[in-house]
């Protein structure tokens, strides 16, 4: 049985969401403006906070909008793949953008602590039942 302190700590942690500001900088890559505009439009459509920055865009990723980030991820992934195949593109800029895309992928793929606990509860039913 959980102590009162453990129960209170868990309830406080549940109300805290993981939140990350992800910056995507495009450097001097071709068609960056079109891609930034696409990301901005998708973010607005899906109620995801976005803000244009010098040479790129930043978005706020959190537990509440995690399922809405897939379309933004797809646009970025297609762009990165296209630039990786482009011999004229600055591969350092492409690599930097790919690293940011990996961070977005990791965030989308990460499970909420609550989801993990629910799965564990289903896998290990309480003893004594």
mmCIF file of C-alpha atoms in Angstrom:
data_model
loop_
_atom_site.group_PDB
_atom_site.id
_atom_site.type_symbol
_atom_site.label_atom_id
_atom_site.label_comp_id
_atom_site.label_asym_id
_atom_site.label_seq_id
_atom_site.Cartn_x
_atom_site.Cartn_y
_atom_site.Cartn_z
ATOM 1 C CA UNK A 1 0.000 0.000 0.000
ATOM 2 C CA UNK A 2 1.265 3.455 -0.892
ATOM 3 C CA UNK A 3 2.023 6.026 1.722
ATOM 4 C CA UNK A 4 0.272 9.367 1.706
ATOM 5 C CA UNK A 5 3.490 11.082 0.591
ATOM 6 C CA UNK A 6 3.868 8.757 -2.422
ATOM 7 C CA UNK A 7 0.255 9.308 -3.435
ATOM 8 C CA UNK A 8 0.615 13.092 -3.219
ATOM 9 C CA UNK A 9 3.867 13.059 -5.185
ATOM 10 C CA UNK A 10 2.270 10.990 -7.934
ATOM 11 C CA UNK A 11 -0.724 13.297 -8.169
ATOM 12 C CA UNK A 12 1.582 16.309 -8.477
ATOM 13 C CA UNK A 13 3.628 14.622 -11.213
ATOM 14 C CA UNK A 14 0.528 13.736 -13.216
ATOM 15 C CA UNK A 15 -0.390 17.403 -13.543
ATOM 16 C CA UNK A 16 3.056 18.308 -14.868
ATOM 17 C CA UNK A 17 3.410 17.775 -18.576
ATOM 18 C CA UNK A 18 6.617 17.228 -20.434
ATOM 19 C CA UNK A 19 7.127 20.251 -22.619
ATOM 20 C CA UNK A 20 9.852 20.881 -25.151
ATOM 21 C CA UNK A 21 10.588 23.751 -27.455
ATOM 22 C CA UNK A 22 12.036 22.316 -30.647
ATOM 23 C CA UNK A 23 13.934 24.587 -33.028
ATOM 24 C CA UNK A 24 14.284 23.725 -36.679
ATOM 25 C CA UNK A 25 16.872 25.869 -38.445
ATOM 26 C CA UNK A 26 17.323 25.444 -42.182
ATOM 27 C CA UNK A 27 20.434 27.495 -42.814
ATOM 28 C CA UNK A 28 20.779 28.270 -46.530
ATOM 29 C CA UNK A 29 18.889 25.208 -47.777
ATOM 30 C CA UNK A 30 16.677 25.543 -50.851
ATOM 31 C CA UNK A 31 12.902 25.864 -50.476
ATOM 32 C CA UNK A 32 13.246 26.362 -46.720
ATOM 33 C CA UNK A 33 10.662 29.163 -46.761
ATOM 34 C CA UNK A 34 8.049 26.873 -48.325
ATOM 35 C CA UNK A 35 8.732 24.164 -45.768
ATOM 36 C CA UNK A 36 8.612 26.627 -42.858
ATOM 37 C CA UNK A 37 5.287 27.943 -44.176
ATOM 38 C CA UNK A 38 3.928 24.377 -44.420
ATOM 39 C CA UNK A 39 4.982 23.638 -40.833
ATOM 40 C CA UNK A 40 3.466 26.891 -39.640
ATOM 41 C CA UNK A 41 0.160 26.113 -41.401
ATOM 42 C CA UNK A 42 0.047 22.588 -39.959
ATOM 43 C CA UNK A 43 0.838 23.881 -36.490
ATOM 44 C CA UNK A 44 -1.969 26.443 -36.679
ATOM 45 C CA UNK A 45 -4.394 23.848 -38.010
ATOM 46 C CA UNK A 46 -3.549 21.436 -35.179
ATOM 47 C CA UNK A 47 -3.377 24.019 -32.359
ATOM 48 C CA UNK A 48 0.359 23.566 -31.896
ATOM 49 C CA UNK A 49 2.296 26.671 -30.811
ATOM 50 C CA UNK A 50 4.804 27.730 -33.457
ATOM 51 C CA UNK A 51 6.955 30.775 -33.938
ATOM 52 C CA UNK A 52 9.120 31.845 -36.844
ATOM 53 C CA UNK A 53 12.735 32.444 -35.899
ATOM 54 C CA UNK A 54 15.764 33.561 -37.900
ATOM 55 C CA UNK A 55 16.327 30.908 -40.519
ATOM 56 C CA UNK A 56 13.687 28.530 -39.199
ATOM 57 C CA UNK A 57 10.780 27.818 -36.908
ATOM 58 C CA UNK A 58 10.261 26.591 -33.376
ATOM 59 C CA UNK A 59 7.349 24.563 -32.076
ATOM 60 C CA UNK A 60 6.171 23.688 -28.607
ATOM 61 C CA UNK A 61 5.774 19.964 -28.112
ATOM 62 C CA UNK A 62 3.986 18.619 -25.053
ATOM 63 C CA UNK A 63 1.900 15.652 -23.921
ATOM 64 C CA UNK A 64 -1.304 17.340 -25.048
ATOM 65 C CA UNK A 65 -0.269 17.850 -28.669
ATOM 66 C CA UNK A 66 1.970 14.799 -29.135
ATOM 67 C CA UNK A 67 -0.534 13.054 -31.416
ATOM 68 C CA UNK A 68 -0.832 16.187 -33.570
ATOM 69 C CA UNK A 69 2.884 16.387 -34.369
ATOM 70 C CA UNK A 70 2.919 13.531 -36.896
ATOM 71 C CA UNK A 71 2.039 15.729 -39.869
ATOM 72 C CA UNK A 72 4.810 18.203 -38.991
ATOM 73 C CA UNK A 73 7.205 15.292 -38.581
ATOM 74 C CA UNK A 74 6.247 13.954 -42.029
ATOM 75 C CA UNK A 75 6.861 17.310 -43.735
ATOM 76 C CA UNK A 76 10.271 17.654 -42.082
ATOM 77 C CA UNK A 77 11.233 14.071 -42.851
ATOM 78 C CA UNK A 78 10.384 14.447 -46.544
ATOM 79 C CA UNK A 79 12.325 17.699 -46.702
ATOM 80 C CA UNK A 80 15.397 16.220 -44.999
ATOM 81 C CA UNK A 81 15.371 13.182 -47.310
ATOM 82 C CA UNK A 82 15.097 15.441 -50.354
ATOM 83 C CA UNK A 83 18.006 17.597 -49.153
ATOM 84 C CA UNK A 84 20.154 14.553 -48.344
ATOM 85 C CA UNK A 85 19.813 13.480 -51.975
ATOM 86 C CA UNK A 86 20.631 16.978 -53.263
ATOM 87 C CA UNK A 87 24.343 17.267 -54.096
ATOM 88 C CA UNK A 88 24.166 21.075 -54.004
ATOM 89 C CA UNK A 89 22.714 21.253 -50.480
ATOM 90 C CA UNK A 90 25.001 22.099 -47.566
ATOM 91 C CA UNK A 91 25.174 18.735 -45.832
ATOM 92 C CA UNK A 92 26.111 20.335 -42.490
ATOM 93 C CA UNK A 93 22.806 22.220 -42.515
ATOM 94 C CA UNK A 94 20.993 19.036 -43.520
ATOM 95 C CA UNK A 95 22.663 17.092 -40.707
ATOM 96 C CA UNK A 96 21.731 19.756 -38.160
ATOM 97 C CA UNK A 97 18.106 19.679 -39.313
ATOM 98 C CA UNK A 98 18.124 15.855 -39.255
ATOM 99 C CA UNK A 99 19.335 15.933 -35.630
ATOM 100 C CA UNK A 100 16.415 18.198 -34.686
ATOM 101 C CA UNK A 101 14.061 15.862 -36.551
ATOM 102 C CA UNK A 102 15.430 12.988 -34.448
ATOM 103 C CA UNK A 103 14.550 14.918 -31.287
ATOM 104 C CA UNK A 104 10.996 15.354 -32.557
ATOM 105 C CA UNK A 105 10.826 11.641 -33.393
ATOM 106 C CA UNK A 106 12.056 10.721 -29.925
ATOM 107 C CA UNK A 107 9.462 12.992 -28.331
ATOM 108 C CA UNK A 108 6.623 11.537 -30.396
ATOM 109 C CA UNK A 109 7.764 7.968 -29.721
ATOM 110 C CA UNK A 110 8.303 8.453 -25.999
ATOM 111 C CA UNK A 111 5.527 7.014 -23.908
ATOM 112 C CA UNK A 112 3.883 8.937 -21.146
ATOM 113 C CA UNK A 113 4.756 7.622 -17.695
ATOM 114 C CA UNK A 114 1.061 7.063 -17.113
ATOM 115 C CA UNK A 115 0.786 4.919 -20.262
ATOM 116 C CA UNK A 116 3.739 2.814 -19.112
ATOM 117 C CA UNK A 117 2.143 2.262 -15.720
ATOM 118 C CA UNK A 118 -1.148 1.251 -17.323
ATOM 119 C CA UNK A 119 0.641 -1.312 -19.504
ATOM 120 C CA UNK A 120 2.565 -2.680 -16.517
ATOM 121 C CA UNK A 121 -0.648 -3.011 -14.515
ATOM 122 C CA UNK A 122 -2.223 -5.046 -17.316
ATOM 123 C CA UNK A 123 0.863 -7.238 -17.710
ATOM 124 C CA UNK A 124 1.344 -7.850 -13.968
ATOM 125 C CA UNK A 125 -2.069 -8.175 -12.332
ATOM 126 C CA UNK A 126 -2.002 -7.660 -8.602
ATOM 127 C CA UNK A 127 -1.235 -10.711 -6.552
ATOM 128 C CA UNK A 128 -4.005 -12.164 -4.454
ATOM 129 C CA UNK A 129 -6.756 -11.878 -7.035
#
